[in-house]
Short mmCIF file of N, CA, C and O and ligand atoms in Angstrom, two decimals:
data_model
loop_
_atom_site.label_atom_id
_atom_site.label_comp_id
_atom_site.label_asym_id
_atom_site.label_seq_id
_atom_site.Cartn_x
_atom_site.Cartn_y
_atom_site.Cartn_z
N MET M 1 22.14 15.94 5.76
CA MET M 1 22.90 14.71 5.95
C MET M 1 23.70 14.79 7.24
O MET M 1 24.42 15.75 7.48
N ASN M 2 23.55 13.79 8.07
CA ASN M 2 24.29 13.77 9.33
C ASN M 2 25.40 12.74 9.28
O ASN M 2 25.20 11.61 8.87
N ILE M 3 26.56 13.13 9.72
CA ILE M 3 27.67 12.19 9.81
C ILE M 3 28.09 12.12 11.27
O ILE M 3 28.39 13.14 11.89
N ASP M 4 28.06 10.93 11.81
CA ASP M 4 28.43 10.75 13.20
C ASP M 4 29.94 10.60 13.29
O ASP M 4 30.49 9.53 13.09
N PHE M 5 30.61 11.72 13.56
CA PHE M 5 32.07 11.70 13.51
C PHE M 5 32.69 10.93 14.67
O PHE M 5 33.72 10.30 14.51
N ASP M 6 32.04 10.97 15.81
CA ASP M 6 32.56 10.19 16.94
C ASP M 6 32.62 8.72 16.56
O ASP M 6 33.59 8.03 16.82
N LYS M 7 31.54 8.29 15.92
CA LYS M 7 31.47 6.89 15.52
C LYS M 7 32.54 6.58 14.47
O LYS M 7 33.21 5.54 14.54
N ILE M 8 32.69 7.48 13.50
CA ILE M 8 33.69 7.28 12.47
C ILE M 8 35.08 7.21 13.09
O ILE M 8 35.87 6.33 12.76
N LEU M 9 35.37 8.11 14.00
CA LEU M 9 36.69 8.13 14.63
C LEU M 9 36.90 6.88 15.45
O LEU M 9 37.98 6.28 15.43
N ALA M 10 35.87 6.45 16.18
CA ALA M 10 35.99 5.25 17.00
C ALA M 10 36.24 4.04 16.11
O ALA M 10 37.10 3.20 16.40
N THR M 11 35.52 3.97 15.01
CA THR M 11 35.70 2.86 14.08
C THR M 11 37.12 2.87 13.53
O THR M 11 37.78 1.84 13.45
N GLY M 12 37.59 4.05 13.15
CA GLY M 12 38.94 4.18 12.62
C GLY M 12 39.98 3.75 13.64
O GLY M 12 40.96 3.08 13.31
N ALA M 13 39.76 4.11 14.90
CA ALA M 13 40.71 3.81 15.95
C ALA M 13 40.81 2.31 16.20
O ALA M 13 41.86 1.79 16.58
N GLN M 14 39.72 1.62 15.97
CA GLN M 14 39.69 0.18 16.21
C GLN M 14 40.28 -0.62 15.06
O GLN M 14 40.50 -1.82 15.17
N LEU M 15 40.54 0.06 13.97
CA LEU M 15 40.94 -0.65 12.76
C LEU M 15 42.32 -1.26 12.88
O LEU M 15 43.28 -0.60 13.22
N ALA M 16 42.42 -2.54 12.58
CA ALA M 16 43.71 -3.21 12.49
C ALA M 16 44.17 -3.13 11.04
O ALA M 16 43.46 -2.62 10.18
N ASP M 17 45.39 -3.61 10.77
CA ASP M 17 45.88 -3.60 9.39
C ASP M 17 44.96 -4.40 8.51
O ASP M 17 44.48 -5.45 8.86
N SER M 18 44.74 -3.86 7.32
CA SER M 18 43.94 -4.63 6.37
C SER M 18 44.61 -4.54 5.01
O SER M 18 45.63 -3.87 4.85
N ALA M 19 44.04 -5.23 4.05
CA ALA M 19 44.64 -5.26 2.72
C ALA M 19 44.86 -3.85 2.21
O ALA M 19 44.05 -2.97 2.41
N LYS M 20 46.00 -3.67 1.53
CA LYS M 20 46.39 -2.32 1.14
C LYS M 20 45.36 -1.67 0.21
O LYS M 20 45.00 -0.52 0.37
N LYS M 21 44.88 -2.43 -0.75
CA LYS M 21 43.93 -1.87 -1.70
C LYS M 21 42.67 -1.41 -0.99
O LYS M 21 42.15 -0.32 -1.25
N THR M 22 42.20 -2.23 -0.06
CA THR M 22 41.00 -1.86 0.69
C THR M 22 41.23 -0.58 1.46
O THR M 22 40.39 0.31 1.46
N ALA M 23 42.40 -0.48 2.07
CA ALA M 23 42.70 0.72 2.86
C ALA M 23 42.70 1.96 1.97
O ALA M 23 42.18 3.00 2.33
N VAL M 24 43.29 1.82 0.78
CA VAL M 24 43.35 2.96 -0.14
C VAL M 24 41.95 3.35 -0.60
O VAL M 24 41.57 4.52 -0.58
N ASP M 25 41.15 2.36 -1.00
CA ASP M 25 39.78 2.65 -1.44
C ASP M 25 39.00 3.39 -0.35
O ASP M 25 38.31 4.35 -0.64
N LEU M 26 39.14 2.88 0.86
CA LEU M 26 38.35 3.46 1.94
C LEU M 26 38.88 4.82 2.37
O LEU M 26 38.13 5.68 2.80
N ALA M 27 40.19 5.00 2.22
CA ALA M 27 40.74 6.31 2.51
C ALA M 27 40.18 7.33 1.53
O ALA M 27 39.85 8.45 1.89
N ASN M 28 40.04 6.91 0.26
CA ASN M 28 39.44 7.79 -0.73
C ASN M 28 38.00 8.13 -0.37
O ASN M 28 37.56 9.25 -0.51
N LYS M 29 37.29 7.11 0.10
CA LYS M 29 35.91 7.35 0.52
C LYS M 29 35.89 8.33 1.68
O LYS M 29 35.07 9.24 1.71
N GLY M 30 36.81 8.13 2.64
CA GLY M 30 36.89 9.04 3.77
C GLY M 30 37.19 10.45 3.32
O GLY M 30 36.60 11.41 3.81
N LYS M 31 38.08 10.56 2.34
CA LYS M 31 38.43 11.89 1.84
C LYS M 31 37.21 12.57 1.24
O LYS M 31 37.02 13.76 1.41
N LYS M 32 36.39 11.79 0.52
CA LYS M 32 35.19 12.39 -0.08
C LYS M 32 34.26 12.92 1.00
O LYS M 32 33.66 13.96 0.84
N GLN M 33 34.15 12.15 2.09
CA GLN M 33 33.27 12.61 3.16
C GLN M 33 33.82 13.89 3.79
O GLN M 33 33.07 14.76 4.18
N VAL M 34 35.15 13.94 3.88
CA VAL M 34 35.76 15.15 4.43
C VAL M 34 35.59 16.32 3.47
O VAL M 34 35.29 17.44 3.89
N ASP M 35 35.76 16.05 2.16
CA ASP M 35 35.50 17.09 1.17
C ASP M 35 34.09 17.62 1.34
O ASP M 35 33.85 18.83 1.27
N LEU M 36 33.17 16.70 1.57
CA LEU M 36 31.77 17.08 1.73
C LEU M 36 31.58 17.95 2.98
O LEU M 36 30.94 18.99 2.92
N LEU M 37 32.18 17.51 4.07
CA LEU M 37 32.05 18.28 5.31
C LEU M 37 32.70 19.66 5.16
O LEU M 37 32.15 20.66 5.63
N ASN M 38 33.85 19.68 4.51
CA ASN M 38 34.53 20.97 4.31
C ASN M 38 33.70 21.89 3.43
O ASN M 38 33.62 23.09 3.68
N ALA M 39 33.06 21.30 2.41
CA ALA M 39 32.21 22.11 1.53
C ALA M 39 31.02 22.64 2.33
O ALA M 39 30.61 23.80 2.14
N GLN M 40 30.48 21.81 3.22
CA GLN M 40 29.35 22.27 4.03
C GLN M 40 29.78 23.37 4.99
O GLN M 40 29.04 24.33 5.22
N THR M 41 31.01 23.24 5.52
CA THR M 41 31.54 24.30 6.39
C THR M 41 31.66 25.60 5.62
O THR M 41 31.29 26.68 6.09
N ARG M 42 32.17 25.47 4.37
CA ARG M 42 32.34 26.65 3.52
C ARG M 42 30.99 27.27 3.18
O ARG M 42 30.84 28.49 3.13
N LEU M 43 30.01 26.39 2.96
CA LEU M 43 28.65 26.85 2.66
C LEU M 43 28.10 27.68 3.82
O LEU M 43 27.59 28.78 3.63
N HIS M 44 28.23 27.13 5.03
CA HIS M 44 27.70 27.83 6.20
C HIS M 44 28.40 29.17 6.40
O HIS M 44 27.78 30.17 6.73
N LYS M 45 29.70 29.16 6.16
CA LYS M 45 30.49 30.37 6.34
C LYS M 45 30.06 31.44 5.34
O LYS M 45 29.87 32.61 5.70
N THR M 46 29.87 31.02 4.08
CA THR M 46 29.48 31.97 3.05
C THR M 46 28.07 32.48 3.29
O THR M 46 27.78 33.66 3.11
N GLN M 47 27.19 31.57 3.74
CA GLN M 47 25.82 32.00 4.05
C GLN M 47 25.82 33.01 5.20
O GLN M 47 25.06 33.97 5.19
N ARG M 48 26.70 32.77 6.16
CA ARG M 48 26.78 33.67 7.30
C ARG M 48 27.29 35.05 6.85
O ARG M 48 26.81 36.08 7.31
N GLN M 49 28.26 35.02 5.93
CA GLN M 49 28.79 36.30 5.42
C GLN M 49 27.71 37.07 4.66
O GLN M 49 27.61 38.29 4.78
N LEU M 50 26.94 36.31 3.86
CA LEU M 50 25.84 36.93 3.11
C LEU M 50 24.83 37.53 4.09
O LEU M 50 24.37 38.66 3.91
N GLY M 51 24.51 36.77 5.12
CA GLY M 51 23.57 37.24 6.14
C GLY M 51 24.07 38.53 6.80
O GLY M 51 23.33 39.49 6.97
N ALA M 52 25.36 38.54 7.14
CA ALA M 52 25.94 39.72 7.78
C ALA M 52 25.92 40.91 6.83
O ALA M 52 25.64 42.04 7.24
N LEU M 53 26.19 40.63 5.55
CA LEU M 53 26.18 41.69 4.54
C LEU M 53 24.78 42.28 4.39
O LEU M 53 24.60 43.51 4.42
N VAL M 54 23.79 41.40 4.22
CA VAL M 54 22.42 41.87 4.02
C VAL M 54 21.93 42.64 5.25
O VAL M 54 21.30 43.69 5.13
N TYR M 55 22.29 42.13 6.41
CA TYR M 55 21.91 42.83 7.65
C TYR M 55 22.53 44.22 7.70
O TYR M 55 21.86 45.21 7.98
N SER M 56 23.83 44.27 7.38
CA SER M 56 24.54 45.54 7.41
C SER M 56 23.96 46.54 6.42
O SER M 56 23.80 47.73 6.72
N LEU M 57 23.61 46.04 5.22
CA LEU M 57 23.03 46.91 4.20
C LEU M 57 21.66 47.42 4.66
O LEU M 57 21.36 48.62 4.55
N ALA M 58 20.84 46.50 5.16
CA ALA M 58 19.49 46.86 5.58
C ALA M 58 19.54 47.86 6.74
O ALA M 58 18.80 48.84 6.77
N LYS M 59 20.44 47.61 7.66
CA LYS M 59 20.57 48.45 8.84
C LYS M 59 20.93 49.88 8.45
O LYS M 59 20.45 50.84 9.03
N ASN M 60 21.79 49.99 7.44
CA ASN M 60 22.26 51.31 7.02
C ASN M 60 21.43 51.89 5.88
O ASN M 60 21.78 52.93 5.33
N GLY M 61 20.35 51.19 5.51
CA GLY M 61 19.50 51.67 4.42
C GLY M 61 20.23 51.71 3.09
O GLY M 61 19.94 52.54 2.24
N GLU M 62 21.18 50.78 2.90
CA GLU M 62 21.95 50.76 1.66
C GLU M 62 21.55 49.58 0.79
O GLU M 62 20.89 48.64 1.24
N GLU M 63 21.98 49.63 -0.46
CA GLU M 63 21.80 48.49 -1.35
C GLU M 63 23.12 48.18 -2.03
O GLU M 63 23.90 49.08 -2.33
N ASN M 64 23.34 46.93 -2.26
CA ASN M 64 24.52 46.52 -3.05
C ASN M 64 24.18 45.19 -3.71
O ASN M 64 24.67 44.14 -3.33
N ASP M 65 23.27 45.29 -4.70
CA ASP M 65 22.79 44.08 -5.35
C ASP M 65 23.91 43.26 -5.98
O ASP M 65 23.88 42.04 -5.97
N LEU M 66 24.90 43.97 -6.52
CA LEU M 66 25.99 43.28 -7.20
C LEU M 66 26.73 42.37 -6.22
O LEU M 66 27.00 41.21 -6.52
N LEU M 67 27.03 42.91 -5.05
CA LEU M 67 27.77 42.14 -4.06
C LEU M 67 26.91 41.00 -3.51
O LEU M 67 27.39 39.87 -3.35
N VAL M 68 25.64 41.29 -3.24
CA VAL M 68 24.73 40.25 -2.76
C VAL M 68 24.68 39.12 -3.79
O VAL M 68 24.75 37.94 -3.46
N LYS M 69 24.60 39.52 -5.08
CA LYS M 69 24.53 38.53 -6.14
C LYS M 69 25.78 37.66 -6.19
O LYS M 69 25.73 36.47 -6.40
N LYS M 70 26.93 38.30 -5.95
CA LYS M 70 28.19 37.55 -5.94
C LYS M 70 28.19 36.48 -4.85
O LYS M 70 28.63 35.36 -5.05
N TYR M 71 27.66 36.86 -3.68
CA TYR M 71 27.59 35.88 -2.59
C TYR M 71 26.61 34.76 -2.93
O TYR M 71 26.89 33.59 -2.68
N VAL M 72 25.47 35.14 -3.50
CA VAL M 72 24.47 34.13 -3.87
C VAL M 72 25.07 33.15 -4.89
O VAL M 72 24.89 31.94 -4.79
N GLU M 73 25.83 33.70 -5.84
CA GLU M 73 26.47 32.83 -6.85
C GLU M 73 27.50 31.93 -6.20
O GLU M 73 27.61 30.74 -6.53
N ALA M 74 28.27 32.49 -5.27
CA ALA M 74 29.28 31.68 -4.58
C ALA M 74 28.60 30.54 -3.82
O ALA M 74 29.07 29.40 -3.83
N ILE M 75 27.47 30.85 -3.17
CA ILE M 75 26.73 29.84 -2.42
C ILE M 75 26.17 28.77 -3.37
O ILE M 75 26.25 27.57 -3.09
N SER M 76 25.65 29.20 -4.50
CA SER M 76 25.13 28.24 -5.49
C SER M 76 26.22 27.28 -5.94
O SER M 76 25.97 26.09 -6.09
N ARG M 77 27.41 27.82 -6.17
CA ARG M 77 28.51 26.96 -6.62
C ARG M 77 28.85 25.93 -5.56
O ARG M 77 29.09 24.76 -5.87
N ILE M 78 28.87 26.35 -4.30
CA ILE M 78 29.19 25.41 -3.22
C ILE M 78 28.09 24.35 -3.10
O ILE M 78 28.36 23.17 -2.91
N GLU M 79 26.83 24.80 -3.26
CA GLU M 79 25.72 23.85 -3.19
C GLU M 79 25.82 22.81 -4.31
O GLU M 79 25.57 21.62 -4.08
N GLU M 80 26.20 23.26 -5.50
CA GLU M 80 26.39 22.31 -6.61
C GLU M 80 27.50 21.33 -6.30
O GLU M 80 27.40 20.13 -6.57
N GLU M 81 28.57 21.86 -5.72
CA GLU M 81 29.70 21.01 -5.34
C GLU M 81 29.26 19.95 -4.33
O GLU M 81 29.62 18.78 -4.44
N ILE M 82 28.45 20.36 -3.37
CA ILE M 82 27.97 19.44 -2.34
C ILE M 82 27.09 18.36 -2.96
O ILE M 82 27.23 17.17 -2.66
N GLU M 83 26.20 18.77 -3.88
CA GLU M 83 25.34 17.79 -4.56
C GLU M 83 26.19 16.77 -5.30
O GLU M 83 25.92 15.56 -5.27
N GLU M 84 27.22 17.27 -5.98
CA GLU M 84 28.10 16.40 -6.75
C GLU M 84 28.84 15.42 -5.83
O GLU M 84 28.92 14.23 -6.12
N LEU M 85 29.33 15.92 -4.71
CA LEU M 85 30.05 15.07 -3.75
C LEU M 85 29.11 14.00 -3.17
O LEU M 85 29.48 12.84 -3.04
N LYS M 86 27.88 14.42 -2.87
CA LYS M 86 26.91 13.47 -2.31
C LYS M 86 26.59 12.38 -3.32
O LYS M 86 26.46 11.21 -2.97
N LYS M 87 26.46 12.79 -4.59
CA LYS M 87 26.12 11.84 -5.64
C LYS M 87 27.23 10.81 -5.80
O LYS M 87 26.98 9.61 -5.86
N ARG M 88 28.48 11.30 -5.83
CA ARG M 88 29.61 10.38 -5.99
C ARG M 88 29.73 9.46 -4.79
O ARG M 88 30.04 8.29 -4.93
N GLU M 89 29.48 10.00 -3.62
CA GLU M 89 29.58 9.19 -2.42
C GLU M 89 28.51 8.10 -2.42
O GLU M 89 28.77 6.95 -2.09
N ALA M 90 27.30 8.46 -2.83
CA ALA M 90 26.20 7.50 -2.88
C ALA M 90 26.51 6.39 -3.88
O ALA M 90 26.27 5.21 -3.61
N GLU M 91 27.06 6.78 -5.04
CA GLU M 91 27.42 5.79 -6.05
C GLU M 91 28.46 4.82 -5.51
O GLU M 91 28.36 3.61 -5.69
N GLN M 92 29.44 5.37 -4.83
CA GLN M 92 30.51 4.53 -4.31
C GLN M 92 30.00 3.61 -3.20
O GLN M 92 30.31 2.43 -3.17
N THR M 93 29.20 4.17 -2.31
CA THR M 93 28.66 3.39 -1.20
C THR M 93 27.85 2.21 -1.71
O THR M 93 27.90 1.11 -1.18
N ALA M 94 27.11 2.45 -2.80
CA ALA M 94 26.25 1.40 -3.35
C ALA M 94 27.05 0.21 -3.86
O ALA M 94 26.55 -0.91 -3.89
N THR M 95 28.31 0.43 -4.25
CA THR M 95 29.11 -0.66 -4.80
C THR M 95 30.00 -1.31 -3.76
O THR M 95 30.73 -2.23 -4.05
N GLU M 96 29.94 -0.84 -2.54
CA GLU M 96 30.80 -1.40 -1.50
C GLU M 96 30.05 -2.40 -0.63
O GLU M 96 28.85 -2.32 -0.45
N SER M 97 30.82 -3.31 -0.04
CA SER M 97 30.19 -4.22 0.91
C SER M 97 29.86 -3.44 2.17
O SER M 97 30.49 -2.44 2.50
N ALA M 98 28.85 -3.90 2.86
CA ALA M 98 28.28 -3.12 3.95
C ALA M 98 29.18 -3.03 5.18
O ALA M 98 29.14 -2.05 5.91
N ASN M 99 29.98 -4.06 5.42
CA ASN M 99 30.70 -4.09 6.70
C ASN M 99 32.21 -3.94 6.57
O ASN M 99 32.97 -4.52 7.32
N SER M 100 32.65 -3.14 5.58
CA SER M 100 34.07 -2.90 5.43
C SER M 100 34.59 -2.05 6.60
O SER M 100 33.88 -1.21 7.11
N PRO M 101 35.85 -2.28 6.98
CA PRO M 101 36.44 -1.39 7.98
C PRO M 101 36.66 -0.01 7.36
O PRO M 101 36.69 0.14 6.15
N LEU M 102 36.77 0.98 8.18
CA LEU M 102 36.91 2.35 7.68
C LEU M 102 38.29 2.90 8.01
O LEU M 102 38.81 2.66 9.09
N VAL M 103 38.87 3.60 7.06
CA VAL M 103 40.15 4.27 7.29
C VAL M 103 39.97 5.74 6.97
O VAL M 103 39.48 6.08 5.90
N TYR M 104 40.35 6.60 7.87
CA TYR M 104 40.22 8.03 7.60
C TYR M 104 41.52 8.75 7.89
O TYR M 104 42.09 8.63 8.95
N THR M 105 41.97 9.46 6.88
CA THR M 105 43.11 10.35 7.06
C THR M 105 42.67 11.68 6.50
O THR M 105 42.37 11.78 5.32
N TYR M 106 42.59 12.67 7.30
CA TYR M 106 42.05 13.92 6.79
C TYR M 106 42.44 15.10 7.66
O TYR M 106 42.88 14.94 8.79
N THR M 107 42.24 16.25 7.10
CA THR M 107 42.38 17.49 7.86
C THR M 107 41.04 18.20 7.81
O THR M 107 40.55 18.51 6.74
N MET M 108 40.46 18.41 8.94
CA MET M 108 39.19 19.12 8.99
C MET M 108 39.44 20.62 8.97
O MET M 108 40.31 21.12 9.66
N GLU M 109 38.64 21.32 8.15
CA GLU M 109 38.65 22.78 8.25
C GLU M 109 37.72 23.14 9.40
O GLU M 109 36.58 22.74 9.42
N GLN M 110 38.25 23.85 10.34
CA GLN M 110 37.43 24.25 11.48
C GLN M 110 36.52 25.41 11.10
O GLN M 110 36.95 26.32 10.39
N GLU M 111 35.30 25.34 11.55
CA GLU M 111 34.43 26.49 11.36
C GLU M 111 34.86 27.56 12.36
O GLU M 111 34.88 27.32 13.56
N GLU M 112 35.23 28.71 11.83
CA GLU M 112 35.78 29.74 12.71
C GLU M 112 34.65 30.53 13.36
O GLU M 112 33.57 30.64 12.81
N PRO M 113 34.94 31.08 14.52
CA PRO M 113 33.97 31.99 15.12
C PRO M 113 33.82 33.22 14.23
O PRO M 113 34.71 33.50 13.43
N ALA M 114 32.72 33.92 14.38
CA ALA M 114 32.48 35.10 13.55
C ALA M 114 33.70 36.02 13.60
O ALA M 114 34.31 36.21 14.64
N ALA M 115 34.04 36.54 12.43
CA ALA M 115 35.29 37.30 12.32
C ALA M 115 35.25 38.57 13.16
O ALA M 115 34.29 39.31 13.14
N GLU M 116 36.31 38.78 13.88
CA GLU M 116 36.45 40.00 14.67
C GLU M 116 37.51 40.89 14.04
O GLU M 116 37.59 42.07 14.32
N THR M 117 38.32 40.28 13.18
CA THR M 117 39.44 41.02 12.62
C THR M 117 39.11 41.50 11.21
O THR M 117 38.20 41.01 10.57
N GLU M 118 39.89 42.41 10.74
CA GLU M 118 39.66 42.96 9.42
C GLU M 118 40.96 42.97 8.61
O GLU M 118 42.04 42.88 9.17
N LYS M 119 40.78 43.01 7.30
CA LYS M 119 41.94 43.16 6.44
C LYS M 119 41.64 44.27 5.43
O LYS M 119 40.51 44.73 5.32
N VAL M 120 42.66 44.65 4.70
CA VAL M 120 42.51 45.76 3.77
C VAL M 120 42.34 45.21 2.36
O VAL M 120 43.10 44.35 1.92
N CYS M 121 41.32 45.67 1.64
CA CYS M 121 41.12 45.27 0.25
C CYS M 121 42.30 45.75 -0.59
O CYS M 121 42.64 46.93 -0.56
N PRO M 122 42.93 44.82 -1.35
CA PRO M 122 44.08 45.21 -2.17
C PRO M 122 43.69 46.13 -3.33
O PRO M 122 44.51 46.86 -3.87
N GLN M 123 42.41 46.09 -3.70
CA GLN M 123 41.93 46.87 -4.84
C GLN M 123 41.63 48.33 -4.47
O GLN M 123 42.11 49.25 -5.11
N CYS M 124 40.86 48.50 -3.39
CA CYS M 124 40.40 49.86 -3.08
C CYS M 124 40.83 50.33 -1.70
O CYS M 124 40.61 51.49 -1.35
N GLY M 125 41.43 49.44 -0.91
CA GLY M 125 41.93 49.87 0.39
C GLY M 125 40.90 49.91 1.51
O GLY M 125 41.21 50.29 2.63
N ALA M 126 39.67 49.48 1.22
CA ALA M 126 38.63 49.48 2.25
C ALA M 126 38.92 48.38 3.29
O ALA M 126 39.51 47.36 2.98
N LEU M 127 38.48 48.61 4.51
CA LEU M 127 38.58 47.59 5.55
C LEU M 127 37.45 46.58 5.36
O LEU M 127 36.29 46.97 5.27
N VAL M 128 37.80 45.30 5.27
CA VAL M 128 36.79 44.27 5.12
C VAL M 128 37.05 43.17 6.15
O VAL M 128 38.15 43.06 6.68
N GLU M 129 36.02 42.37 6.41
CA GLU M 129 36.20 41.28 7.36
C GLU M 129 37.28 40.32 6.88
O GLU M 129 37.40 40.06 5.70
N GLU M 130 38.01 39.78 7.85
CA GLU M 130 39.13 38.89 7.55
C GLU M 130 38.72 37.74 6.63
O GLU M 130 39.45 37.38 5.71
N ASP M 131 37.53 37.16 6.85
CA ASP M 131 37.14 35.98 6.08
C ASP M 131 36.14 36.31 4.97
O ASP M 131 35.53 35.42 4.40
N ALA M 132 35.97 37.58 4.65
CA ALA M 132 35.05 37.97 3.58
C ALA M 132 35.53 37.43 2.24
O ALA M 132 36.73 37.38 1.98
N LEU M 133 34.60 36.99 1.40
CA LEU M 133 34.96 36.50 0.07
C LEU M 133 35.15 37.65 -0.90
O LEU M 133 35.92 37.56 -1.84
N PHE M 134 34.39 38.70 -0.67
CA PHE M 134 34.42 39.83 -1.58
C PHE M 134 34.53 41.12 -0.77
O PHE M 134 34.01 41.21 0.33
N CYS M 135 35.20 42.11 -1.37
CA CYS M 135 35.26 43.43 -0.73
C CYS M 135 33.86 44.03 -0.74
O CYS M 135 33.20 44.06 -1.78
N LYS M 136 33.41 44.52 0.42
CA LYS M 136 32.05 45.06 0.48
C LYS M 136 32.00 46.46 -0.15
O LYS M 136 30.93 46.99 -0.41
N HIS M 137 33.16 47.02 -0.39
CA HIS M 137 33.20 48.36 -0.98
C HIS M 137 33.21 48.29 -2.51
O HIS M 137 32.39 48.91 -3.17
N CYS M 138 34.15 47.50 -3.07
CA CYS M 138 34.30 47.50 -4.53
C CYS M 138 33.94 46.15 -5.17
O CYS M 138 33.90 46.03 -6.38
N GLY M 139 33.69 45.14 -4.34
CA GLY M 139 33.24 43.85 -4.88
C GLY M 139 34.36 42.96 -5.39
O GLY M 139 34.10 41.88 -5.91
N THR M 140 35.59 43.38 -5.24
CA THR M 140 36.72 42.54 -5.66
C THR M 140 36.73 41.23 -4.88
O THR M 140 36.51 41.23 -3.68
N GLN M 141 36.98 40.14 -5.60
CA GLN M 141 37.10 38.86 -4.91
C GLN M 141 38.41 38.84 -4.13
O GLN M 141 39.46 39.17 -4.68
N LEU M 142 38.33 38.48 -2.87
CA LEU M 142 39.51 38.54 -2.01
C LEU M 142 40.17 37.18 -1.86
O LEU M 142 39.52 36.16 -2.00
ZN1 ZN D 1 37.67 46.86 -2.40
#
């Protein structure tokens, strides 16, 4: 799914005052789209972490099925969340008039560059990537 954010922002910028209820409804719609984008950002981040983990394991000739499984489960949950958000958005879009003005108030989660920093696992004290979901040593959720 592609969302043309430049277009959305431009449309939002052109918006004059409109009926309060309409503004609230559309703000909710905007929030859903942002939730969706944020979930997709989280998905990409988690997939990248899984990729880095699998690469690191393969490179070192190691296995950690439990940790890989945890990442796969985390990714599945995010994918389910995205499907749910898409479904709700589609339902809502279907009931709206086609040419409503758009209002967006949101905070975007920025996709961060690959982590260069590390933090210490509170459970076992191992050094793990700053944005890792799970400790690669003991599997604790961080
Ligand atoms: Zn740990």
